[in-house]
Coordinates of C-alpha atoms and ligand atoms in Angstrom, one line a residue:
M1 CA -12.7 95.3 305.1
Q2 CA -9.6 97.0 306.3
Q3 CA -8.0 98.6 303.9
L4 CA -4.0 98.6 303.3
I5 CA -1.9 101.7 304.1
E6 CA -2.4 104.5 302.2
P7 CA 0.6 105.0 299.6
H8 CA 2.8 108.4 300.7
G9 CA 1.3 111.2 300.2
G10 CA -2.2 109.5 299.8
K11 CA -1.6 107.9 295.9
L12 CA 0.4 105.8 294.1
N13 CA 2.0 107.7 291.1
E14 CA 2.7 105.3 288.5
L15 CA 3.5 107.0 285.6
Y16 CA 3.2 104.5 282.7
L17 CA 1.2 105.8 279.7
S18 CA -1.4 104.0 278.1
A19 CA 0.2 101.6 275.0
A20 CA -1.2 104.0 272.3
D21 CA 0.0 106.8 274.2
A22 CA 3.0 105.0 274.3
E23 CA 3.4 104.1 271.0
D24 CA 2.5 108.0 269.5
E25 CA 5.1 109.0 272.2
K26 CA 7.8 106.6 270.8
K27 CA 7.5 108.1 267.3
K28 CA 8.0 111.6 268.5
A29 CA 11.0 110.6 270.8
H30 CA 13.2 109.7 267.6
A31 CA 13.8 113.8 267.3
Y32 CA 14.3 114.1 271.2
P33 CA 17.4 114.4 272.3
S34 CA 18.8 111.4 273.9
W35 CA 20.0 110.3 277.5
D36 CA 21.7 107.1 277.9
M37 CA 20.8 106.4 281.5
T38 CA 23.4 105.0 283.9
P39 CA 22.8 102.0 286.2
R40 CA 21.6 103.7 289.0
Q41 CA 19.5 106.2 287.3
I42 CA 17.7 102.7 285.7
C43 CA 17.0 102.0 288.9
D44 CA 15.7 105.2 290.2
A45 CA 13.8 105.6 287.3
E46 CA 12.2 102.2 287.6
L47 CA 11.4 103.2 290.4
I48 CA 9.8 106.4 290.2
L49 CA 8.0 104.9 287.2
N50 CA 5.9 102.4 289.1
G51 CA 5.4 104.1 292.4
A52 CA 7.6 103.1 294.5
F53 CA 8.7 106.6 294.8
S54 CA 5.2 107.9 295.3
P55 CA 4.5 111.0 295.2
L56 CA 7.5 111.8 293.5
D57 CA 6.2 112.5 289.4
G58 CA 9.9 112.5 287.8
F59 CA 13.3 113.7 288.6
L60 CA 13.4 116.4 291.5
G61 CA 13.4 120.1 289.9
R62 CA 15.7 122.4 291.7
E63 CA 12.6 124.3 294.5
D64 CA 12.2 120.0 295.4
Y65 CA 15.8 119.4 295.3
D66 CA 16.7 122.0 297.9
R67 CA 14.4 121.5 300.0
V68 CA 15.2 117.9 300.4
V69 CA 18.6 118.5 301.1
A70 CA 18.1 121.6 303.5
E71 CA 15.1 119.9 305.5
M72 CA 14.5 116.4 304.0
R73 CA 10.8 117.8 302.3
L74 CA 9.7 118.6 299.2
S75 CA 8.5 122.5 298.3
N76 CA 4.7 121.0 299.3
G77 CA 6.2 120.2 302.8
L78 CA 5.8 116.5 302.7
L79 CA 8.6 114.2 303.9
W80 CA 11.3 113.0 301.2
P81 CA 14.2 112.6 302.7
V82 CA 17.1 111.9 299.8
P83 CA 17.7 113.9 296.4
V84 CA 16.6 111.6 293.6
N85 CA 18.2 113.9 290.7
L86 CA 19.0 112.8 286.7
E87 CA 23.1 114.2 287.1
V88 CA 24.6 114.9 283.4
S89 CA 27.6 115.6 281.8
E90 CA 28.0 119.5 281.1
S91 CA 28.0 119.1 277.1
F92 CA 24.6 117.0 277.3
A93 CA 23.2 119.8 279.6
A94 CA 24.4 122.5 277.1
S95 CA 22.4 121.0 274.4
I96 CA 18.9 121.4 276.1
S97 CA 16.8 123.8 277.6
E98 CA 14.5 124.2 279.7
G99 CA 11.1 123.1 278.3
D100 CA 12.4 120.4 275.7
S101 CA 11.4 116.8 276.0
I102 CA 14.3 113.9 276.4
A103 CA 14.4 110.6 275.4
L104 CA 15.8 108.4 278.3
R105 CA 17.5 105.5 277.7
D106 CA 18.7 102.3 279.3
Q107 CA 21.9 101.0 278.1
E108 CA 20.7 99.0 275.0
G109 CA 19.1 102.5 274.2
V110 CA 15.9 101.0 274.8
L111 CA 13.1 104.0 275.4
V112 CA 12.1 104.1 279.0
A113 CA 10.5 107.0 279.5
V114 CA 10.4 110.9 278.0
M115 CA 10.8 113.8 280.7
D116 CA 10.1 117.2 280.1
I117 CA 12.7 119.4 281.3
S118 CA 11.4 121.9 284.2
D119 CA 14.9 123.0 285.4
I120 CA 18.4 122.5 284.6
W121 CA 21.3 123.7 287.4
A122 CA 25.0 123.0 288.8
P123 CA 24.3 121.5 292.2
D124 CA 26.6 122.4 295.3
K125 CA 27.9 118.7 295.8
Q126 CA 29.7 119.3 298.8
Q127 CA 27.0 120.9 300.7
E128 CA 24.8 118.4 299.4
A129 CA 27.2 115.8 301.1
R130 CA 27.5 117.2 304.3
K131 CA 23.5 118.2 304.5
V132 CA 22.2 114.7 303.0
F133 CA 25.3 112.0 304.2
G134 CA 26.7 114.1 307.3
S135 CA 29.9 114.2 305.6
D136 CA 32.3 115.1 302.9
D137 CA 34.5 112.4 303.4
E138 CA 35.0 110.3 300.2
A139 CA 35.3 107.5 301.7
H140 CA 31.6 107.1 302.1
P141 CA 30.5 105.1 298.9
A142 CA 27.5 107.8 297.9
V143 CA 29.9 110.5 298.6
H144 CA 32.5 109.2 296.5
Y145 CA 29.8 108.7 293.5
L146 CA 28.4 111.9 293.8
I147 CA 31.7 113.7 293.9
N148 CA 33.7 111.9 291.1
I149 CA 31.4 109.6 289.6
A150 CA 28.1 111.9 288.7
G151 CA 27.7 114.4 286.0
P152 CA 28.2 118.2 287.2
V153 CA 24.9 119.2 286.2
Y154 CA 21.4 118.3 287.3
L155 CA 17.8 118.2 285.0
G156 CA 14.3 118.2 286.8
G157 CA 11.3 117.0 285.3
K158 CA 8.2 114.9 285.0
L159 CA 8.5 111.5 283.4
R160 CA 6.1 109.9 281.0
G161 CA 6.8 105.7 281.2
I162 CA 7.4 104.1 277.7
E163 CA 7.8 100.6 279.1
P164 CA 9.5 99.5 282.2
P165 CA 13.5 98.5 282.1
M166 CA 13.7 94.8 281.4
H167 CA 15.0 92.3 283.4
Y168 CA 15.4 88.7 282.3
D169 CA 16.4 87.5 286.0
F170 CA 13.9 86.6 288.5
R171 CA 11.1 88.0 286.7
H172 CA 8.5 85.8 289.2
L173 CA 10.1 87.5 292.0
R174 CA 9.6 91.1 290.6
D175 CA 6.4 93.0 292.0
T176 CA 5.7 96.8 291.3
P177 CA 3.7 98.2 294.5
A178 CA 0.3 97.7 292.7
E179 CA 1.2 94.1 291.9
L180 CA 2.0 93.5 295.4
R181 CA -0.2 95.3 297.3
A182 CA -2.7 93.2 294.7
R183 CA -1.2 90.1 296.1
F184 CA -1.6 91.1 299.8
S185 CA -5.0 91.7 299.2
K186 CA -6.0 88.7 297.6
L187 CA -4.1 86.7 300.0
G188 CA -6.3 89.2 302.7
W189 CA -3.2 90.2 304.1
R190 CA -3.6 93.6 306.0
R191 CA -0.7 93.7 308.7
I192 CA 2.9 93.3 306.5
V193 CA 6.0 93.8 308.1
A194 CA 9.1 94.7 305.4
F195 CA 12.6 93.2 306.1
Q196 CA 15.2 95.5 304.0
T197 CA 18.2 92.9 303.3
R198 CA 21.5 94.1 300.8
N199 CA 23.3 90.4 302.4
P200 CA 22.8 86.8 302.2
M201 CA 19.9 86.1 305.3
H202 CA 21.3 83.5 307.8
R203 CA 20.0 82.0 311.1
A204 CA 20.0 85.2 312.9
H205 CA 18.3 87.3 310.3
Q206 CA 15.4 84.4 310.4
E207 CA 14.9 84.8 313.7
L208 CA 14.8 88.0 313.8
T209 CA 12.4 88.4 311.2
F210 CA 10.1 85.5 312.6
R211 CA 10.4 87.6 315.7
A212 CA 9.1 90.7 314.5
A213 CA 6.4 89.5 312.6
R214 CA 5.2 87.3 315.7
Q215 CA 5.5 90.6 317.7
V216 CA 3.4 92.8 315.6
E217 CA 1.3 89.9 314.6
A218 CA 1.7 90.7 311.0
N219 CA 2.7 89.4 307.8
L220 CA 6.3 88.7 306.5
L221 CA 7.9 90.5 303.3
I222 CA 11.2 89.8 302.4
H223 CA 12.5 92.4 300.5
P224 CA 16.0 92.8 299.9
V225 CA 17.7 95.5 297.5
V226 CA 18.9 94.0 293.7
G227 CA 19.6 97.3 292.7
M228 CA 22.8 98.7 293.6
T229 CA 24.0 98.0 297.2
K230 CA 27.5 98.5 298.5
P231 CA 30.5 98.0 296.7
G232 CA 31.6 94.7 297.2
D233 CA 28.4 93.2 298.3
V234 CA 27.7 89.4 297.5
D235 CA 26.2 89.3 294.4
H236 CA 22.3 89.5 294.1
F237 CA 21.9 86.5 292.0
T238 CA 23.7 84.3 294.6
R239 CA 21.8 86.6 297.3
V240 CA 18.0 85.5 295.6
R241 CA 19.4 81.6 295.1
C242 CA 19.9 82.1 299.4
Y243 CA 16.7 83.8 300.1
E244 CA 14.7 81.2 298.6
H245 CA 16.3 78.4 300.3
L246 CA 15.8 80.3 303.6
L247 CA 12.0 81.4 302.6
N248 CA 11.2 77.4 302.8
R249 CA 12.3 77.4 306.9
Y250 CA 9.2 79.9 308.0
P251 CA 5.9 78.7 308.2
E252 CA 4.0 77.8 305.5
Q253 CA 2.0 81.2 304.0
T254 CA 3.1 83.6 306.1
T255 CA 6.2 85.0 304.3
S256 CA 6.9 86.2 300.9
L257 CA 10.1 87.2 299.1
S258 CA 10.2 89.9 296.3
L259 CA 13.1 92.0 294.9
L260 CA 13.3 95.4 295.3
P261 CA 15.3 97.3 292.1
L262 CA 16.8 100.3 294.3
A263 CA 19.6 102.0 293.8
M264 CA 20.9 102.2 297.6
R265 CA 23.2 105.5 298.7
M266 CA 24.3 104.0 302.0
G267 CA 22.7 107.0 303.5
G268 CA 21.8 105.5 307.1
P269 CA 19.1 107.5 309.0
R270 CA 18.2 109.4 305.5
E271 CA 18.3 106.5 304.0
A272 CA 16.1 104.7 306.6
V273 CA 13.3 107.1 306.3
W274 CA 13.8 106.2 302.4
H275 CA 13.1 102.6 302.6
A276 CA 10.1 103.1 304.9
I277 CA 8.3 105.6 302.7
I278 CA 9.0 102.7 299.9
R279 CA 7.7 100.0 301.8
K280 CA 4.7 102.2 302.8
N281 CA 3.9 102.7 298.9
Y282 CA 4.7 98.7 298.6
G283 CA 1.5 98.4 300.9
C284 CA 3.6 97.3 304.4
S285 CA 1.9 98.4 307.4
H286 CA 5.3 98.0 309.1
F287 CA 8.9 97.9 308.5
I288 CA 12.0 96.9 310.7
V289 CA 15.1 98.7 311.7
G290 CA 17.7 97.2 313.1
R291 CA 21.5 98.0 313.8
D292 CA 23.5 100.3 311.5
H293 CA 20.5 100.6 309.0
A294 CA 22.2 101.1 305.2
G295 CA 25.2 101.8 306.9
P296 CA 28.1 103.1 304.7
G297 CA 30.6 101.5 307.6
Q298 CA 33.8 103.9 308.4
D299 CA 35.5 106.9 307.2
S300 CA 39.0 108.0 306.2
K301 CA 39.8 108.3 309.9
G302 CA 38.3 105.0 311.1
Q303 CA 35.5 106.3 312.6
D304 CA 31.8 105.2 312.2
F305 CA 29.7 107.4 309.8
Y306 CA 26.4 107.1 311.7
G307 CA 26.0 105.9 315.2
H308 CA 24.8 102.2 315.7
Y309 CA 21.0 103.4 316.1
D310 CA 21.0 106.5 314.4
A311 CA 18.6 105.0 311.7
Q312 CA 16.2 103.8 314.4
E313 CA 15.8 107.3 315.9
M314 CA 15.4 109.5 312.8
V315 CA 12.5 107.0 311.8
Q316 CA 11.0 107.0 315.1
Q317 CA 11.4 111.1 314.9
F318 CA 9.0 111.0 311.7
A319 CA 6.7 108.5 312.9
D320 CA 3.5 110.6 312.9
E321 CA 4.2 111.7 309.4
L322 CA 5.5 108.1 308.2
Q323 CA 2.7 106.3 309.3
I324 CA 4.1 103.1 308.6
E325 CA 4.8 101.8 312.0
M326 CA 9.0 100.6 312.6
V327 CA 10.0 97.4 314.5
P328 CA 13.2 98.6 316.1
F329 CA 15.6 95.4 316.2
K330 CA 19.1 94.7 318.3
M331 CA 21.6 92.8 317.3
M332 CA 21.0 89.2 317.4
V333 CA 23.7 87.0 319.1
Y334 CA 23.8 83.1 319.7
V335 CA 23.8 82.4 323.0
R336 CA 25.4 78.8 323.5
D337 CA 23.9 77.3 326.8
R338 CA 20.6 78.2 325.8
A339 CA 21.1 77.3 322.1
Q340 CA 19.4 80.1 320.4
Y341 CA 18.8 83.6 319.1
V342 CA 18.5 86.5 321.6
A343 CA 18.6 90.4 320.9
V344 CA 21.8 91.8 322.5
D345 CA 20.0 93.4 325.5
E346 CA 18.4 90.7 326.5
I347 CA 21.5 88.6 327.6
A348 CA 21.8 87.8 331.2
D349 CA 25.1 88.2 333.0
G350 CA 27.2 85.4 332.1
E351 CA 26.0 84.0 329.5
E352 CA 28.4 83.2 326.5
V353 CA 27.3 84.7 323.0
L354 CA 28.6 83.0 320.0
S355 CA 28.7 85.4 316.5
V356 CA 30.1 85.7 313.3
S357 CA 30.9 88.8 311.6
G358 CA 30.3 89.7 307.9
S359 CA 33.7 90.0 307.9
E360 CA 34.8 86.7 309.6
L361 CA 32.3 85.5 307.6
R362 CA 34.3 86.4 304.3
R363 CA 37.6 85.3 305.4
R364 CA 35.8 81.9 306.1
L365 CA 34.6 81.8 302.8
Q366 CA 37.7 83.1 301.5
E367 CA 39.7 80.2 303.0
G368 CA 37.6 77.7 302.9
I369 CA 37.1 77.1 306.5
D370 CA 34.2 75.5 308.1
I371 CA 30.9 78.0 309.3
P372 CA 29.3 76.8 312.3
D373 CA 25.7 75.2 312.0
W374 CA 23.8 77.4 314.6
F375 CA 25.2 80.5 312.2
S376 CA 23.6 79.3 309.1
Y377 CA 22.0 76.6 307.3
P378 CA 23.9 74.2 304.6
D379 CA 22.1 75.0 301.9
V380 CA 22.6 78.9 302.7
I381 CA 26.5 78.4 303.0
D382 CA 26.7 75.9 300.0
E383 CA 24.9 78.5 297.6
L384 CA 27.8 81.1 299.0
R385 CA 30.4 78.6 298.8
R386 CA 29.4 78.0 294.6
T387 CA 30.0 81.7 293.7
H388 CA 32.7 82.6 297.1
P389 CA 35.1 79.7 296.0
P390 CA 38.4 80.2 298.5
R391 CA 40.6 82.9 297.1
H392 CA 43.1 80.4 295.6
K393 CA 40.3 79.5 293.0
Q394 CA 39.1 82.8 292.5
G395 CA 40.4 85.3 289.8
F396 CA 42.1 88.2 291.0
T397 CA 43.7 91.7 289.6
L398 CA 47.1 92.4 290.6
F399 CA 47.1 96.4 290.3
F400 CA 50.2 98.4 290.3
T401 CA 50.5 102.3 290.4
G402 CA 53.3 104.5 290.6
L403 CA 55.5 106.9 288.7
S404 CA 57.1 106.5 285.2
G405 CA 60.4 104.6 285.9
S406 CA 59.5 103.5 289.3
G407 CA 59.6 99.7 288.3
K408 CA 56.6 98.9 287.7
S409 CA 57.0 97.4 284.3
T410 CA 59.7 95.4 285.5
I411 CA 57.9 93.9 288.5
A412 CA 55.0 93.0 286.7
N413 CA 56.5 91.2 284.3
A414 CA 58.6 89.4 286.6
V415 CA 55.6 88.5 288.3
M416 CA 53.9 87.1 285.6
V417 CA 57.0 85.0 284.7
K418 CA 57.1 83.7 288.6
L419 CA 53.1 83.1 288.3
L420 CA 53.5 80.9 284.8
E421 CA 56.3 79.3 286.3
M422 CA 54.1 78.1 289.5
G423 CA 51.6 76.8 286.6
G424 CA 47.9 76.6 287.1
R425 CA 46.6 79.8 286.1
R426 CA 45.9 82.2 283.3
V427 CA 47.6 85.1 283.4
T428 CA 47.3 88.4 281.2
L429 CA 49.2 92.0 281.7
L430 CA 48.2 95.2 281.0
D431 CA 51.2 97.3 281.3
G432 CA 50.7 100.8 280.8
D433 CA 53.1 100.8 277.4
I434 CA 51.0 97.7 275.5
V435 CA 47.6 99.1 276.8
R436 CA 48.4 102.7 274.8
K437 CA 49.4 101.1 272.3
N438 CA 46.3 98.2 271.8
L439 CA 43.6 99.3 273.4
S440 CA 43.9 103.5 274.0
S441 CA 46.1 104.7 271.0
E442 CA 43.9 107.3 270.6
L443 CA 44.7 108.5 274.3
G444 CA 46.7 111.5 275.3
F445 CA 47.6 112.5 278.9
S446 CA 44.9 115.4 280.0
K447 CA 43.2 114.0 283.6
E448 CA 40.3 113.0 281.2
H449 CA 42.1 110.2 278.9
R450 CA 44.0 109.1 281.9
D451 CA 41.0 108.2 283.5
L452 CA 39.3 106.7 280.6
N453 CA 42.5 105.2 280.0
I454 CA 42.5 103.4 283.6
L455 CA 38.6 102.7 283.7
R456 CA 39.2 100.5 280.4
I457 CA 42.2 98.9 282.0
G458 CA 39.8 97.8 285.1
Y459 CA 36.8 96.8 282.5
V460 CA 39.2 94.4 280.7
A461 CA 40.7 93.2 284.8
S462 CA 37.7 92.5 285.7
E463 CA 36.5 90.4 283.0
I464 CA 39.7 88.3 283.4
T465 CA 38.8 88.3 286.9
K466 CA 35.1 87.6 286.4
N467 CA 36.0 84.3 284.8
G468 CA 38.5 83.4 287.1
G469 CA 42.0 84.4 285.8
I470 CA 45.1 86.6 287.1
A471 CA 45.5 90.1 285.0
I472 CA 48.3 92.5 286.2
C473 CA 48.1 96.2 285.3
A474 CA 51.1 98.3 285.7
P475 CA 49.6 102.1 284.5
I476 CA 50.6 105.2 286.2
A477 CA 47.3 105.5 287.3
P478 CA 48.1 109.2 289.1
Y479 CA 44.5 110.1 290.6
T480 CA 42.6 108.2 293.9
A481 CA 39.3 108.0 292.7
T482 CA 40.1 106.6 289.7
R483 CA 41.6 104.0 290.8
R484 CA 38.9 103.7 293.6
R485 CA 36.7 103.3 291.0
V486 CA 38.4 100.4 289.2
Q487 CA 38.7 98.7 292.7
D488 CA 35.3 98.6 293.2
M489 CA 34.7 97.2 289.7
I490 CA 36.4 94.1 290.6
K491 CA 35.7 93.5 293.9
E492 CA 32.4 93.0 293.0
V493 CA 33.4 90.2 290.4
G494 CA 37.0 88.7 292.6
G495 CA 40.0 90.1 293.9
F496 CA 41.7 93.2 294.2
V497 CA 45.5 94.0 295.5
E498 CA 46.8 97.0 295.2
V499 CA 50.6 98.0 294.9
H500 CA 52.4 100.9 295.4
V501 CA 55.6 101.2 293.7
S502 CA 56.6 104.4 295.4
T503 CA 60.3 104.7 294.6
P504 CA 60.6 108.6 294.8
L505 CA 60.5 111.0 292.1
E506 CA 64.5 111.9 292.4
V507 CA 65.1 108.0 291.9
C508 CA 62.7 107.7 289.0
E509 CA 64.2 110.6 286.9
T510 CA 68.1 109.8 288.1
R511 CA 67.2 106.4 286.2
D512 CA 65.4 108.2 283.5
R513 CA 65.4 105.0 281.3
K514 CA 63.4 106.6 278.4
G515 CA 64.8 110.0 278.6
L516 CA 61.1 111.3 279.0
Y517 CA 61.7 113.1 282.1
A518 CA 64.7 115.5 280.7
K519 CA 61.9 116.2 277.9
A520 CA 59.5 116.9 280.5
R521 CA 62.1 119.3 282.0
A522 CA 62.5 121.1 278.9
G523 CA 58.8 121.3 278.6
V524 CA 59.1 119.0 275.1
I525 CA 56.7 117.0 276.7
K526 CA 53.8 118.5 278.6
E527 CA 51.7 117.4 281.3
F528 CA 54.1 114.7 282.8
T529 CA 53.3 112.9 286.0
G530 CA 55.8 114.0 288.8
I531 CA 57.4 117.1 286.9
S532 CA 54.2 119.1 285.5
D533 CA 51.3 116.8 286.0
P534 CA 50.0 115.4 290.0
Y535 CA 50.4 112.4 291.3
E536 CA 48.1 111.4 294.1
E537 CA 50.0 108.7 296.4
P538 CA 47.5 105.6 297.3
Q539 CA 46.8 106.0 301.4
N540 CA 45.9 102.4 302.0
P541 CA 47.5 99.8 299.1
D542 CA 47.8 96.5 300.2
M543 CA 51.9 96.6 299.4
R544 CA 54.5 99.6 298.9
L545 CA 57.6 98.6 297.0
D546 CA 60.2 101.3 296.8
T547 CA 62.6 99.7 294.3
T548 CA 65.6 102.3 295.0
D549 CA 67.8 99.7 296.6
I550 CA 66.5 96.2 295.5
S551 CA 66.6 94.6 292.8
P552 CA 63.5 93.8 290.2
D553 CA 63.6 89.8 291.0
H554 CA 63.5 90.5 294.8
A555 CA 60.8 92.9 294.2
A556 CA 58.4 90.1 292.5
H557 CA 59.5 87.6 295.3
R558 CA 57.9 89.9 297.6
V559 CA 54.8 90.3 295.8
I560 CA 54.3 86.6 295.3
I561 CA 54.5 86.9 299.5
K562 CA 51.9 88.9 300.1
L563 CA 49.7 87.1 297.3
E564 CA 50.6 84.1 299.4
S565 CA 49.9 85.5 302.7
L566 CA 46.7 86.9 301.1
G567 CA 45.6 83.3 300.0
Y568 CA 45.3 83.9 296.0
I569 CA 48.0 81.6 295.4
R570 CA 49.3 78.7 296.9
Ligands
PPS1 S1 48.6 107.0 282.9 O1 48.6 108.0 283.8 O2 48.1 105.8 283.8 O3 47.1 106.6 281.8 O4 49.8 106.9 281.8 P1 50.1 105.3 281.3 O5 49.0 104.8 280.7 O6 50.6 104.7 282.6 O7 51.2 105.5 280.4 C1 52.4 106.2 280.7 C2 53.5 106.0 280.2 O8 53.4 107.1 279.0 C3 54.8 107.5 279.2 N1 54.5 108.8 279.0 C4 53.7 109.6 279.9 N2 53.7 109.3 281.4 C5 53.3 110.3 282.1 N3 53.0 111.4 281.8 C6 53.2 112.0 280.4 N4 52.9 113.0 280.0 C7 53.9 110.9 279.3 N5 54.0 110.7 278.2 C8 54.7 109.9 277.8 C9 55.5 106.6 279.9 O9 56.7 106.4 279.2 C10 54.9 106.3 280.9 O10 55.3 104.8 280.7 P2 56.1 104.2 282.3 O11 55.9 102.7 282.2 O12 54.9 104.4 283.3 O13 57.4 104.9 282.7

């Protein structure tokens, strides 16, 4: 009988201990230093432990890391394109030594694995960004994560699995590589083509996957990523319900759906090679790579980070080593006269094609506009509309940032009152001073404390937004990267509107309503924004307001008009 494709490196590396050994290890782990993993580290750990990242047997050590970054290879020469590291804080790293064991826990403190530390080092993150992602531009989500969110020290070492990270959702759709391989064997599937996605699937995707399966005479595995995708993507709960609707539209017994708890990096070509290796470990013989695979979009100058078909080229370049066969696909578009989907390179001269881009779809959902039948299925659209109501029914955060005395609080207050006057919405004001009194009273004005303060505001605002309310924030929020983290957090759950109150420093200082500028100049107050501490101006705010020559009432009125034009109120 023909066997399924071999895992990468020849062996599926499942790292869970037996029940008895896990019990023993759990007792010993009470004495180990403990690290609460970040959401991304939990995703990575799960896929290391269940063998999806075979042949990895832990987080990369230094030698492997260096070679992966430089050459896309582990130190033994095996192809591996993306560094998978346990990044930690300086203080945690200082508390342990090479040779120690540490307890890796999930966010509730449950022990997931024990890690035997072999290497501790501070990586060159700029170099990692340039080599792995081809850029150190922080508009790239993974570069932003690497530079601004990931800890400064990396730990390398083998893992011993205690218990898999817990998932309460869609448990019937989650499989380890061994479970999926067993399912394929049971069904008698030998040729399986995997489809990776982080988006809802519509008719074009169905046509593409259906054709791919027919072309290579294989069964189809829809294998969406439900770990971490690009900030702003449709949440996985909604997507999975969409996939389930779509599944009914494939011929019976031909197609399977399974969820992959991967934390994507949006690394384009390198990531495509990684995705291929992962699918090979799950037992798939073929892998679809379309246009812009794992693409992060555009850089801060408006240029694409990667060419549309770079990912296909890189997977092709390593075809011999990968063994899993790529099924390359061009973009599918709808040809009106033929009433069918066709690859862009198959369109005849003069044929009229129709397409709805991702941003056009979002616009139509936001504005409650009709979405044509040729584009998607009614049950898929209904599902999207349930979680993406038009903007005026969504929660949103209005985030003012600017110097002390620029007018943020006054405008924020005026906007709040105008919104309350209009009625029908719940509004919460998180003004700088109010927050510092109620949420952050123990914090000062160091960079670390300011960041903590802003992240707390962001967290509260995201909860308000998620539940359909309006959060108005008015802190100084001087750092771009921290504002970005707040924005990413909130965009996952609703709207985010950034207003830069750009009143110049001279004007703020002349006003000096609280007398703080005078004290800052005299050196009585240290680390004062604009005087002895930085303010990084927003590059692309939704709106700029300089209050030098306009009244607070007028400024608030302009904000209301902006909110109306963006569709958040009407
Ligand atoms: S931050 O940077 O976003 O955390 O600042 P924020 O929480 O908005 O707090 C700013 C208010 O605190 C007062 N204050 C200072 N501001 C800046 N730098 C220093 N060192 C400082 N010390 C006290 C000041 O009144 C700010 O209020 P606003 O409303 O901005 O004038």
